[in-house]
Coordinates of C-alpha atoms in Angstrom, one line a residue:
X17 CA -1.0 3.1 -23.2
X18 CA -0.2 0.6 -20.4
X19 CA 1.2 1.8 -17.1
X20 CA 4.8 1.0 -16.6
X21 CA 6.0 -0.1 -13.1
X22 CA 9.8 0.2 -12.5
X23 CA 12.6 1.6 -10.4
X24 CA 12.6 5.3 -10.0
X25 CA 15.6 7.3 -11.3
X26 CA 17.2 10.3 -9.5
X27 CA 15.7 12.7 -12.1
X28 CA 12.2 11.3 -11.5
X29 CA 12.4 11.5 -7.7
X30 CA 10.8 15.0 -7.5
X31 CA 7.8 13.8 -9.5
X32 CA 7.7 10.6 -7.4
X33 CA 7.6 12.8 -4.2
X34 CA 4.8 14.9 -5.8
X35 CA 2.8 11.6 -6.4
X36 CA 3.4 10.6 -2.7
X37 CA 1.8 13.9 -1.6
X38 CA -1.1 13.4 -4.0
X39 CA -1.7 9.9 -2.7
X40 CA -1.9 11.2 0.8
X41 CA -4.1 14.1 -0.1
X42 CA -1.5 16.8 0.2
X43 CA -1.7 19.0 -2.9
X44 CA 1.1 21.4 -1.7
X45 CA 4.3 21.3 -3.7
X46 CA 7.2 19.5 -1.9
X47 CA 9.9 22.1 -1.4
X48 CA 13.1 21.5 -3.3
X49 CA 15.2 21.2 -0.1
X50 CA 12.8 18.5 1.3
X51 CA 13.1 16.6 -2.0
X52 CA 16.9 16.7 -1.8
X53 CA 16.9 15.6 1.8
X54 CA 14.5 12.7 1.1
X55 CA 16.6 11.7 -1.9
X56 CA 19.8 11.6 0.1
X57 CA 18.1 9.1 2.5
X58 CA 16.4 6.9 -0.2
X59 CA 17.7 3.8 -1.8
X60 CA 16.5 4.1 -5.3
X61 CA 17.2 0.5 -6.0
X62 CA 14.3 -0.2 -3.6
X63 CA 12.0 2.6 -4.8
X64 CA 9.4 1.9 -7.4
X65 CA 7.0 4.1 -9.4
X66 CA 4.1 3.5 -11.7
X67 CA 4.3 5.8 -14.7
X68 CA 1.5 6.6 -17.2
X69 CA 2.8 8.6 -20.2
X70 CA 5.8 9.7 -18.1
X71 CA 3.8 10.9 -15.1
X72 CA 4.2 9.2 -11.8
X73 CA 0.8 7.8 -10.6
X74 CA 1.9 5.2 -8.1
X75 CA 4.7 5.1 -5.5
X76 CA 6.4 2.5 -3.3
X77 CA 9.7 2.2 -1.4
X78 CA 11.3 -0.1 1.1
X79 CA 14.3 0.0 3.3
X80 CA 16.2 -2.2 5.7
X81 CA 15.0 -2.3 9.2
X82 CA 15.7 -4.2 12.4
X83 CA 12.6 -5.5 14.3
X84 CA 12.8 -6.6 17.9
X85 CA 11.0 -9.9 18.5
X86 CA 10.0 -11.7 21.7
X87 CA 13.2 -12.4 23.7
X88 CA 15.0 -9.3 22.5
X89 CA 16.6 -10.5 19.3
X90 CA 16.4 -8.3 16.2
X91 CA 15.5 -9.8 12.8
X92 CA 16.1 -8.1 9.4
X93 CA 12.9 -6.7 8.0
X94 CA 11.8 -5.2 4.7
X95 CA 10.2 -2.0 5.9
X96 CA 7.6 -0.7 3.4
X97 CA 6.6 3.0 3.1
X98 CA 5.2 5.7 0.8
X99 CA 2.7 3.3 -0.8
X100 CA 0.2 5.3 -3.0
X101 CA -1.8 4.9 -6.1
X102 CA -3.3 8.1 -7.6
X103 CA -7.1 8.1 -7.4
X104 CA -7.4 8.1 -11.2
X105 CA -5.4 4.9 -11.5
X106 CA -6.9 2.6 -8.8
X107 CA -8.1 -0.9 -9.4
X108 CA -5.5 -1.6 -12.1
X109 CA -3.3 -3.9 -10.1
X110 CA -0.5 -1.4 -9.7
X111 CA 0.1 -2.1 -5.9
X112 CA 0.0 -5.8 -6.6
X113 CA 2.8 -5.4 -9.1
X114 CA 4.9 -3.2 -6.9
X115 CA 4.5 -5.2 -3.6
X116 CA 5.0 -8.5 -5.4
X117 CA 8.3 -7.4 -6.8
X118 CA 9.4 -6.0 -3.5
X119 CA 8.5 -9.0 -1.4
X120 CA 10.3 -11.4 -3.9
X121 CA 13.4 -9.2 -3.7
X122 CA 13.2 -9.1 0.1
X123 CA 13.0 -12.9 0.3
X124 CA 16.0 -13.1 -2.0
X125 CA 18.0 -10.6 0.2
X126 CA 17.4 -12.8 3.2
X127 CA 15.0 -10.5 5.1
X128 CA 12.9 -12.5 7.6
X129 CA 9.7 -10.4 7.7
X130 CA 8.2 -7.4 6.0
X131 CA 6.6 -4.6 8.0
X132 CA 4.4 -1.6 7.3
X133 CA 1.9 0.8 8.9
X134 CA -1.4 0.6 7.1
X135 CA -3.3 3.7 6.3
X136 CA -6.3 1.6 5.4
X137 CA -7.2 -1.7 7.2
X138 CA -8.5 -3.7 4.2
X139 CA -5.6 -3.5 1.8
X140 CA -2.7 -5.6 3.1
X141 CA -4.3 -8.7 4.4
X142 CA -4.6 -10.0 0.9
X143 CA -0.8 -9.8 0.6
X144 CA -0.2 -11.9 3.7
X145 CA 0.2 -9.2 6.3
X146 CA -1.3 -9.6 9.8
X147 CA -2.0 -6.9 12.4
X148 CA 1.0 -7.4 14.6
X149 CA 0.8 -4.5 17.1
X150 CA -1.8 -2.0 18.3
X151 CA -1.5 1.6 19.5
X152 CA -3.4 3.4 22.2
X153 CA -3.8 7.1 23.0
X154 CA -4.6 8.6 26.4
X155 CA -6.0 12.0 27.4
X156 CA -5.1 13.0 31.0
X157 CA -7.2 15.5 32.9
X158 CA -4.3 16.9 35.0
X159 CA -6.3 18.6 37.8
X160 CA -8.0 15.2 38.5
X161 CA -4.7 13.2 38.8
X162 CA -4.3 14.0 42.5
X163 CA -0.7 15.2 41.9
X164 CA 0.7 18.2 43.7
X165 CA 3.3 20.5 42.2
X166 CA 6.0 18.4 43.9
X167 CA 5.3 15.5 41.6
X168 CA 8.0 16.6 39.2
X169 CA 10.9 15.7 41.6
X170 CA 11.8 12.0 41.4
X171 CA 12.0 10.4 44.8
X172 CA 14.6 7.8 43.8
X173 CA 17.7 9.9 43.6
X174 CA 17.3 10.4 39.8
X175 CA 16.8 13.7 38.1
X176 CA 15.0 15.2 35.1
X177 CA 16.8 17.7 32.8
X178 CA 15.5 19.8 29.9
X179 CA 18.0 19.5 27.1
X180 CA 18.3 20.8 23.5
X181 CA 18.3 19.0 20.2
X182 CA 22.0 18.8 20.0
X183 CA 22.2 16.8 23.2
X184 CA 19.3 14.6 22.1
X185 CA 21.3 13.7 18.9
X186 CA 24.3 12.9 21.2
X187 CA 22.6 10.7 23.8
X188 CA 19.5 9.5 21.9
X189 CA 20.9 6.8 19.6
X190 CA 22.6 4.8 22.3
X191 CA 19.6 5.2 24.6
X192 CA 17.2 4.0 21.9
X193 CA 19.4 0.9 21.2
X194 CA 19.2 0.0 24.9
X195 CA 15.5 0.5 24.9
X196 CA 14.4 -1.2 21.7
X197 CA 15.8 -4.7 22.8
X198 CA 13.3 -4.6 25.7
X199 CA 10.1 -4.3 23.6
X200 CA 9.0 -6.6 20.9
X201 CA 7.7 -4.5 18.0
X202 CA 10.3 -1.8 18.4
X203 CA 12.5 -0.9 15.4
X204 CA 15.9 0.7 14.9
X205 CA 16.5 4.4 14.1
X206 CA 19.3 5.4 11.8
X207 CA 21.3 8.5 11.9
X208 CA 19.1 10.3 9.5
X209 CA 16.0 9.6 11.7
X210 CA 17.6 11.6 14.5
X211 CA 18.5 14.5 12.2
X212 CA 15.0 14.7 10.7
X213 CA 13.2 14.2 14.1
X214 CA 15.3 16.9 15.8
X215 CA 14.9 19.5 13.0
X216 CA 18.4 19.3 11.7
X217 CA 17.1 18.3 8.2
X218 CA 14.2 19.9 6.4
X219 CA 10.9 18.1 6.5
X220 CA 7.3 18.5 5.3
X221 CA 5.3 19.7 7.1
X222 CA 7.8 22.0 8.6
X223 CA 9.4 20.9 11.9
X224 CA 7.9 22.2 15.1
X225 CA 10.6 22.4 17.8
X226 CA 9.5 20.4 21.0
X227 CA 10.8 20.4 24.5
X228 CA 13.1 17.5 25.4
X229 CA 13.2 16.0 28.9
X230 CA 15.8 13.4 30.0
X231 CA 15.5 11.2 33.1
X232 CA 18.9 10.2 34.6
X233 CA 19.2 7.7 37.4
X234 CA 21.0 8.4 40.6
X235 CA 24.1 6.8 38.9
X236 CA 23.8 9.3 36.0
X237 CA 22.6 6.7 33.5
X238 CA 20.1 8.0 30.8
X239 CA 17.0 5.9 31.5
X240 CA 14.2 7.9 29.8
X241 CA 13.7 10.4 27.0
X242 CA 10.6 12.4 26.1
X243 CA 9.7 15.0 23.5
X244 CA 6.6 17.1 23.9
X245 CA 4.9 20.3 22.7
X246 CA 2.6 22.7 24.5
X247 CA -0.2 24.5 22.6
X248 CA -0.1 27.8 24.5
X249 CA -3.9 28.3 25.0
X250 CA -5.6 30.7 27.5
X251 CA -9.3 31.1 28.1
X252 CA -11.4 34.3 28.3
X253 CA -10.7 34.6 32.0
X254 CA -6.9 34.8 31.3
X255 CA -6.3 31.4 32.7
X256 CA -3.9 29.0 31.0
X257 CA -5.6 25.9 29.7
X258 CA -2.6 24.3 27.9
X259 CA -2.4 20.7 26.6
X260 CA 1.0 19.1 26.4
X261 CA 1.2 16.6 23.5
X262 CA 3.8 13.9 23.8
X263 CA 5.6 13.1 20.6
X264 CA 7.7 10.3 22.0
X265 CA 8.4 9.0 25.5
X266 CA 10.4 5.8 26.2
X267 CA 12.3 4.5 29.2
X268 CA 14.5 1.6 30.0
X269 CA 13.2 1.4 33.6
X270 CA 9.8 1.8 35.3
X271 CA 11.4 4.5 37.5
X272 CA 12.3 6.5 34.4
X273 CA 9.0 6.1 32.8
X274 CA 7.1 7.0 35.9
X275 CA 9.3 10.1 36.6
X276 CA 8.7 11.5 33.1
X277 CA 4.9 11.1 33.2
X278 CA 4.7 12.7 36.6
X279 CA 7.0 15.5 35.4
X280 CA 4.6 16.2 32.4
X281 CA 1.6 16.1 34.7
X282 CA 3.2 18.7 36.9
X283 CA 4.1 21.3 34.3
X284 CA 2.8 24.8 35.2
X285 CA -0.1 26.0 33.1
X286 CA -0.7 22.5 31.7
X287 CA -4.2 21.1 32.4
X288 CA -4.3 18.3 29.9
X289 CA -1.9 15.7 28.5
X290 CA -2.3 14.0 25.1
X291 CA -0.1 10.9 25.4
X292 CA 0.6 10.4 21.7
X293 CA 0.9 6.8 20.5
X294 CA 1.4 4.4 23.4
X295 CA 1.4 0.6 23.9
X296 CA -2.0 -1.0 24.3
X297 CA -1.1 -2.1 27.8
X298 CA 0.6 1.1 28.8
X299 CA 1.0 1.8 32.5
X300 CA 0.4 5.5 32.3
X301 CA -2.9 5.6 34.2
X302 CA -1.5 3.6 37.1
X303 CA 1.4 6.0 37.6
X304 CA -1.3 8.6 38.7
X305 CA -2.8 8.7 42.2
X306 CA -6.2 8.7 40.4
X307 CA -6.0 6.4 37.3
X308 CA -9.4 7.6 36.2
X309 CA -7.8 11.0 35.3
X310 CA -6.5 9.2 32.2
X311 CA -9.1 8.4 29.6
X312 CA -8.5 6.1 26.7
X313 CA -9.1 8.3 23.6
X314 CA -8.1 6.0 20.8
X315 CA -7.1 2.4 20.0
X316 CA -6.1 1.1 16.6
X317 CA -4.0 -1.5 14.7
X318 CA -0.6 -0.1 14.0
X319 CA 2.4 -2.3 12.8
X320 CA 1.5 -5.0 10.2
X321 CA 3.8 -7.9 9.6
X322 CA 4.3 -10.4 6.9
X323 CA 6.5 -13.5 7.5
X324 CA 8.8 -14.2 4.6
X325 CA 10.9 -17.0 6.1
X326 CA 8.9 -19.1 8.6
X327 CA 11.9 -21.1 9.9
X328 CA 14.1 -18.1 10.7
X329 CA 11.2 -16.1 12.1
X330 CA 10.1 -18.8 14.5
X331 CA 13.6 -19.6 15.5
X332 CA 14.5 -16.0 16.2
X333 CA 12.0 -15.5 19.1
X334 CA 11.7 -17.2 22.5
X335 CA 8.7 -18.9 24.0
X336 CA 7.1 -19.0 27.5
X337 CA 7.5 -22.7 28.1
X338 CA 8.9 -25.9 26.6
X339 CA 6.7 -27.5 23.9
X340 CA 6.3 -28.8 20.4
X341 CA 3.8 -27.7 17.7
X342 CA 3.3 -28.7 14.1
X343 CA 2.0 -25.7 12.2
X344 CA 0.5 -25.8 8.7
X345 CA 1.1 -22.3 7.3
X346 CA -1.0 -21.4 4.2
X347 CA 0.6 -18.8 2.0
X348 CA -0.8 -18.4 -1.5
X349 CA 2.1 -16.2 -2.6
X350 CA 4.5 -18.9 -1.5
X351 CA 7.5 -17.8 0.5
X352 CA 6.3 -18.7 4.0
X353 CA 4.0 -21.6 3.3
X354 CA 4.5 -25.2 4.4
X355 CA 4.3 -27.5 7.3
X356 CA 6.8 -26.9 10.1
X357 CA 7.7 -28.6 13.4
X358 CA 8.4 -26.0 16.1
X359 CA 10.4 -27.3 19.2
X360 CA 10.3 -24.3 21.5
X361 CA 11.9 -23.4 24.8
X362 CA 12.2 -20.2 26.9
X363 CA 15.8 -20.0 25.7
X364 CA 15.1 -20.5 22.0
X365 CA 13.7 -22.8 19.4
X366 CA 14.3 -25.0 16.3
X367 CA 11.9 -25.0 13.4
X368 CA 12.1 -27.6 10.6
X369 CA 9.9 -28.5 7.6
X370 CA 8.0 -31.7 8.3
X371 CA 5.5 -34.1 7.0
X372 CA 3.9 -34.8 10.4
X373 CA 0.2 -34.2 10.8
X374 CA -0.6 -30.6 11.7
X375 CA -1.6 -29.5 15.2
X376 CA -2.7 -26.1 14.0
X377 CA -3.6 -24.7 10.5
X378 CA -3.3 -20.9 9.9
X379 CA -2.7 -18.6 7.0
X380 CA 0.4 -16.4 6.9
X381 CA -1.5 -13.3 8.0
X382 CA -2.6 -15.0 11.2
X383 CA 1.0 -16.1 11.8
X384 CA 2.0 -12.4 11.4
X385 CA -0.6 -11.4 14.0
X386 CA 0.6 -14.1 16.4
X387 CA 4.3 -13.7 15.9
X388 CA 5.1 -10.7 18.3
X389 CA 2.5 -11.8 20.8
X390 CA -0.3 -9.2 20.3
X391 CA -2.8 -11.8 19.2
X392 CA -3.4 -15.1 21.0
X393 CA -4.1 -18.5 19.4
X394 CA -7.5 -18.6 21.2
X395 CA -8.6 -15.3 19.8
X396 CA -7.5 -16.2 16.3
X397 CA -9.3 -19.5 16.5
X398 CA -12.5 -17.7 17.6
X399 CA -12.2 -15.4 14.6
X400 CA -11.8 -18.3 12.2
X401 CA -8.2 -17.4 11.4
X402 CA -6.6 -20.5 13.0
X403 CA -7.9 -24.0 13.2
X404 CA -7.1 -26.6 15.9
X405 CA -6.4 -30.0 14.1
X406 CA -5.4 -32.0 17.2
X407 CA -7.2 -31.8 20.6
X408 CA -5.1 -29.8 23.1
X409 CA -3.0 -28.1 20.5
X410 CA -4.7 -24.7 21.0
X411 CA -4.0 -24.7 24.8
X412 CA -0.4 -25.7 24.1
X413 CA 0.0 -22.9 21.6
X414 CA -1.6 -20.5 24.1
X415 CA 1.1 -21.4 26.6
X416 CA 4.0 -21.3 24.1
X417 CA 3.2 -17.9 22.5
X418 CA 2.2 -16.1 25.7
X419 CA 4.1 -12.9 26.3
X420 CA 4.2 -10.8 29.6
X421 CA 3.8 -7.5 27.8
X422 CA 2.1 -6.7 24.5
X423 CA 4.4 -5.6 21.6
X424 CA 4.6 -1.9 20.7
X425 CA 6.0 0.1 17.8
X426 CA 6.1 3.8 18.7
X427 CA 7.6 4.9 15.4
X428 CA 6.0 6.0 12.1
X429 CA 7.8 5.1 8.9

């Protein structure tokens, strides 16, 4: 019997949720209340399943997302999540069928890009996705930072308050909307995100309540928000050897970011900080008197991006200098392919199909890697993912696509 790929019904959602758990190697049954909560936040018209004799063996869903691009504009994105194929049904083209249908529908809806976080590196390049952001993780040896206990008190007139989840749900959404326009790669958070991530709705695994710290400027403006947990460890000599693990920390000002990190490094009984997912060019080490107290403990690709509409994507972002490039974009699946003339300025750009000779040739995955500024044309050329067709074009592209900070997506979806 052939495997059927189709939209999931409400009555099949519990089995679909089971298959998601199976695909991510979690055999535990999904509690009914978690299934009900997930269903309430799921658009079934964008949720697919692969069914073999009535049993779900493949899962896929997408949802609307806003992605910040260089310059602060947000573009509509097709965010892809919960992609699994049960081990017994791999290598049958099930993912190809599901992702093909979804990307075609996303293009039809007018979404400019598609985004996802790849559990495995080698899967999504063949569907036109490029590695668009990276994530870094830092371990801080607190006794080596050189901070005294007074490091928790901001010296700029601001203050840090510990708040509860109710206050986070009240102040968090507006703060995040101010923050996300500042960082290419950031995404929006809907109302349900705040409920789930503050424990108001059931989740699997069960929610662990964190501490919440808010930095307010001297004028009372919320400029930073952090959530963290502490593991409560003591050694045999009855000395506290706690590690504080940061779930999220973002700030709209350097003052707010610095104050929150120094606060965390000044917590009583805490000897180590696990930074959680940070930007690859994070300033955390340099907020400390001794930056060597922060050790890079991990670095990986994170957000992957596929351009669906080349014209709208390139016109949405800004560029470092004035310049013109003709790009020949190769896209076997079709939606982004073609030759385009980009007339760029720091204030915006126009992009039009053209028959002019190409300055650069690249496939759509390389365009995704370049788009938010994490990769550079020179690096992509060195890797064989981009070709210079006209002398000087590579240097021009390097100037145009340069960004002062690397993109960062702190959220899992």
